[in-house]
Coordinates of C-alpha atoms in Angstrom, one line a residue:
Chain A
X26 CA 213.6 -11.4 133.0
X27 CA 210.5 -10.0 134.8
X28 CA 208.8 -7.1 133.3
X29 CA 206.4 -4.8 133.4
X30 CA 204.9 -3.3 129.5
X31 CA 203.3 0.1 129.1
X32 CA 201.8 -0.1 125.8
X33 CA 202.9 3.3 124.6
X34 CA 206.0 5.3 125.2
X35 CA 204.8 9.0 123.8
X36 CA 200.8 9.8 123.4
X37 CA 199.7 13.7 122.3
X38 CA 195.7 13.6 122.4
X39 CA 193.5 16.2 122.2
X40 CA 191.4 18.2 125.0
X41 CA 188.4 16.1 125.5
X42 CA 189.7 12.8 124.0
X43 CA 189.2 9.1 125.5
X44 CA 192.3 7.7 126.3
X45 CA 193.7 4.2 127.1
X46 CA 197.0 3.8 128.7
X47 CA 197.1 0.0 129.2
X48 CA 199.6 -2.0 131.0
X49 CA 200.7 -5.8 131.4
X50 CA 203.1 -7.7 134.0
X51 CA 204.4 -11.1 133.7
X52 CA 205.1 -12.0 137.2
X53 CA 201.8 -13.0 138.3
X54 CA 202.0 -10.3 140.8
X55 CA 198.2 -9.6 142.7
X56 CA 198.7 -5.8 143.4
X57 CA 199.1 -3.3 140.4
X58 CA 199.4 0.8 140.7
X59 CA 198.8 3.6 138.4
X60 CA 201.1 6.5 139.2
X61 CA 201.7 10.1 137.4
X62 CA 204.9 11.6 137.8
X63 CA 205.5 15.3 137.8
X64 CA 208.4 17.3 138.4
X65 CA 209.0 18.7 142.4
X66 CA 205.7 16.4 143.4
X67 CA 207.2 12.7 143.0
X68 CA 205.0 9.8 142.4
X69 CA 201.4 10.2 142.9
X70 CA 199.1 7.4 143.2
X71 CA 196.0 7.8 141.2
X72 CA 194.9 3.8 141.4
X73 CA 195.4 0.8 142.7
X74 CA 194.2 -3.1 142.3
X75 CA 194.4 -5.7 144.9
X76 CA 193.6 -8.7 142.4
X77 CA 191.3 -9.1 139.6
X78 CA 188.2 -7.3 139.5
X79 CA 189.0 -5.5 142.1
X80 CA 189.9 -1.3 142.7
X81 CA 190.7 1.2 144.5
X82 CA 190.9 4.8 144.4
X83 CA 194.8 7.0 145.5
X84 CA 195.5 9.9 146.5
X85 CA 194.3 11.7 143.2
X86 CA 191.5 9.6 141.2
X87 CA 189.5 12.6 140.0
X88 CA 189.3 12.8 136.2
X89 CA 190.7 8.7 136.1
X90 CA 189.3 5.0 135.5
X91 CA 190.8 1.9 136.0
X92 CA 190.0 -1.6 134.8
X93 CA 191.4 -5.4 135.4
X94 CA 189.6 -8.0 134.0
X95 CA 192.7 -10.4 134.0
X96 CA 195.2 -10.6 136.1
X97 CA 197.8 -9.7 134.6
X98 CA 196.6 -6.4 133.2
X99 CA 195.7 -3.1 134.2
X100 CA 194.0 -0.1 132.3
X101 CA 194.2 3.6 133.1
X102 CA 191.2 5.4 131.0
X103 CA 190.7 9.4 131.2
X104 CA 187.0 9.5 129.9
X105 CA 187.8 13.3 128.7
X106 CA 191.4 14.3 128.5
X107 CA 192.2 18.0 130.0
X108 CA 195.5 19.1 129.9
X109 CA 195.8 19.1 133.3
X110 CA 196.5 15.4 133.1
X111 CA 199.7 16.1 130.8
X112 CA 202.0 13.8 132.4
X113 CA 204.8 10.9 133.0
X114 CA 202.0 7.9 134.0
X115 CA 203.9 4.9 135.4
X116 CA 202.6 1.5 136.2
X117 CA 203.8 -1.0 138.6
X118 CA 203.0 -4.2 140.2
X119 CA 204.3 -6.3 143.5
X120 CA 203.7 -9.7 144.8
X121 CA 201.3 -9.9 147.7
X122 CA 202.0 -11.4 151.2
X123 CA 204.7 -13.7 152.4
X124 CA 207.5 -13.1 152.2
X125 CA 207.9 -11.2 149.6
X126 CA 209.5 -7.5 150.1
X127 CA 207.1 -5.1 149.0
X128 CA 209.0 -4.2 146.2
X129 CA 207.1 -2.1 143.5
X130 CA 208.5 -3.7 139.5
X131 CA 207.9 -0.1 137.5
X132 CA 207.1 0.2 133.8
X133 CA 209.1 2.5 131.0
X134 CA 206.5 4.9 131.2
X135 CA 203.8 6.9 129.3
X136 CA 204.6 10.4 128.4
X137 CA 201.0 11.5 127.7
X138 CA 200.5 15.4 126.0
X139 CA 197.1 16.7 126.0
X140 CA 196.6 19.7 123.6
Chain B
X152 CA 199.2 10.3 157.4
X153 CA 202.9 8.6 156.3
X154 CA 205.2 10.9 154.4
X155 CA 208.2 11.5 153.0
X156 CA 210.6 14.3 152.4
X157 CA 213.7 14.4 150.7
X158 CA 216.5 16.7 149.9
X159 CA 215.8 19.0 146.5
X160 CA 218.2 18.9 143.7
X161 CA 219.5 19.1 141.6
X162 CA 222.7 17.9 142.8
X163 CA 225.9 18.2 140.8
X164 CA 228.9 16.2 142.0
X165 CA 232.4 15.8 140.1
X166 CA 233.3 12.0 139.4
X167 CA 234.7 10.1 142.3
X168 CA 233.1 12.7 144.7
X169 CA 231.2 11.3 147.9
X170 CA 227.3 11.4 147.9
X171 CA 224.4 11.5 150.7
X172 CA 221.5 12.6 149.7
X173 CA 218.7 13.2 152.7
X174 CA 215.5 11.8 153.5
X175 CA 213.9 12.2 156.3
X176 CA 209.7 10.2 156.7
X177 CA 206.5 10.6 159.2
X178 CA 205.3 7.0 159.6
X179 CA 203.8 5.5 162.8
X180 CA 205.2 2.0 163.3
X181 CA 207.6 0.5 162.0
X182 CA 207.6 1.1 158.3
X183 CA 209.5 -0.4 155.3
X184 CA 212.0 1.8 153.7
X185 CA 212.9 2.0 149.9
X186 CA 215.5 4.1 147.9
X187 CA 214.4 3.8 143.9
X188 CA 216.5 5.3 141.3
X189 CA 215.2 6.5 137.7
X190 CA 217.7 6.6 134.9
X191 CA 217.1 9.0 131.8
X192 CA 214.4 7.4 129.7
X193 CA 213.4 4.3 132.2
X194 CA 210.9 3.9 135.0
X195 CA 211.8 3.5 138.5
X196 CA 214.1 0.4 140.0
X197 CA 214.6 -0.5 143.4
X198 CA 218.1 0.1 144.3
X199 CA 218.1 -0.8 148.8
X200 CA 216.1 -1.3 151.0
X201 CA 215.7 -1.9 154.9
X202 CA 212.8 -3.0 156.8
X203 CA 213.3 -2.9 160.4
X204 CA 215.2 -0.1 162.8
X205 CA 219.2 0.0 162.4
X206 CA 219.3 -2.2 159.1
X207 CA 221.4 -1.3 156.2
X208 CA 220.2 -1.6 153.1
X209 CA 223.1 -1.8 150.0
X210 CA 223.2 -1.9 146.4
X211 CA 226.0 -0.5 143.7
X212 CA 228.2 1.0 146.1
X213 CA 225.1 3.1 147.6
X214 CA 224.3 2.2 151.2
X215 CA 221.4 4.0 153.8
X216 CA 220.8 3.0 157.4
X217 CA 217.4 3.2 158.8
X218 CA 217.7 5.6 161.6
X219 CA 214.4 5.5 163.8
X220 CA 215.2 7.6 166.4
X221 CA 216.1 10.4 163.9
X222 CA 213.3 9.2 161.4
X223 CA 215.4 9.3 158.6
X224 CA 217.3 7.1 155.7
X225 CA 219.9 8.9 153.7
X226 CA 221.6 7.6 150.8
X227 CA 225.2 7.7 150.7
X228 CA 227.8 6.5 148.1
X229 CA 231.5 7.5 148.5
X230 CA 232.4 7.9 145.0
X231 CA 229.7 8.3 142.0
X232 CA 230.4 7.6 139.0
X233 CA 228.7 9.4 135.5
X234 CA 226.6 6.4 135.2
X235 CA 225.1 7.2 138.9
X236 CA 223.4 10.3 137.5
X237 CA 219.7 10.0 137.5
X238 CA 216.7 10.8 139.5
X239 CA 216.6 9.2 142.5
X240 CA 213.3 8.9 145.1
X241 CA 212.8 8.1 148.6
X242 CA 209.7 5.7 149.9
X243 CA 208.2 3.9 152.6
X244 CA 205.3 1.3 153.1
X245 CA 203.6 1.9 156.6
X246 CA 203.3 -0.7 159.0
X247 CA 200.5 -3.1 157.8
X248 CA 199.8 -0.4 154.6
X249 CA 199.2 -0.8 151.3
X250 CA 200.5 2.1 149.7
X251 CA 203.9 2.9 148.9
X252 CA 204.7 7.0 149.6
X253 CA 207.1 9.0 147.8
X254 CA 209.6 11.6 148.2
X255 CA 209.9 14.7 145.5
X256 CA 213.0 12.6 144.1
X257 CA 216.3 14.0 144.1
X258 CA 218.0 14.3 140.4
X259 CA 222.0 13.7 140.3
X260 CA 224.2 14.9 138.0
X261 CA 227.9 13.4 137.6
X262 CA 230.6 15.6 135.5
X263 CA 233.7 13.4 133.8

């Protein structure tokens, strides 16, 4: 079964804290998305990754790092939390090209607190 | 730019009543058209989709029909079920475009 891992499920961190939100997909997909989720304003795209090495900024970067080294994974660091980024953060991946749908494969989640 | 919009909930049906939820999009083109739906505790799964003018995407009983000349690609089902409640979220891919844009989402609620 494809899948898509968010490696934590609940994070509280404090104001001011470095935080790592990491994701993996197993699908060899090319494209992978950082989104936050917040009630009344949907799905928000903060990041985005054509392939390996490469980036590039949403709709609402400010505050927000990525990093993809391998393909397969794909790392949302906020340098200094605020709790303005409390949120549901959501990562996702598709297959590029063909003829392939452009179906996005979601995550569980990361339900990230900042105190 | 491409956007979305998409009936506010929450909407609170009785079991075997009949469903449409609205959603309505600003797109040039001819975009690609998603319904995703978000049970309690999950991320988001595609449920239908369509991709070119009059097609009918169907999944689960739910059905929409993209509508170009009234811009639009509601979500119907004519009788949910409990396990149909969830959030459920509107999106398109513009013509040539990256991104995928979202709708507000619309959260169902089903009563036995």
């Amino acid at each position: 079964d494809v899948k898509v891992t968010q490696s934590s499920r609940y994070l509280v961190k404090r104001t001011g804290e470095k935080v790592f939100l990491e994701c993996v997909q197993d699908m060899d997909h090319e494209n992978m998305f950082w989104y936050r989720q917040d009630p009344g304003l949907g799905l928000r795209l903060i990041y985005f990754s054509y392939d390996v090495k490469m980036k590039e900024k949403g709709d609402i970067p400010e505050g927000y790092s990525v990093s993809r080294e391998k393909k397969e994974r794909f790392s949302l660091i906020l340098e200094s939390a605020s709790t303005n980024q409390t949120s549901m953060y959501l990562c996702a991946s598709r297959k590029q090209g063909g003829m392939n749908t452009g179906e996005l494969f979601f995550g569980e989640g990361s339900r990230l607190t900042v105190l | 730019g491409d956007s979305v919009t998409q009936m506010e909930g929450p909407v609170t049906l009785s079991e075997e009543a009949f469903l449409t939820i609205n959603c309505t999009y600003t797109a040039t083109g001819y975009p690609s058209l998603f319904w995703y739906v978000q049970y309690p505790g999950e991320g988001l799964q595609l449920l239908l989709k369509a991709t070119k003018a009059d097609d009918k995407g169907s999944n689960k009983g739910f059905e929409a029909t993209y509508r170009k000349e009234t811009t639009s690609f509601h979500l119907e089902k004519g009788s949910v079920q409990v396990s149909d409640s969830a959030v459920y979220f509107c999106a398109l891919r513009g013509t040539g475009g990256f991104k995928t844009i979202f709708g507000a989402g619309t959260r169902l609620f089903v009563k036995a």
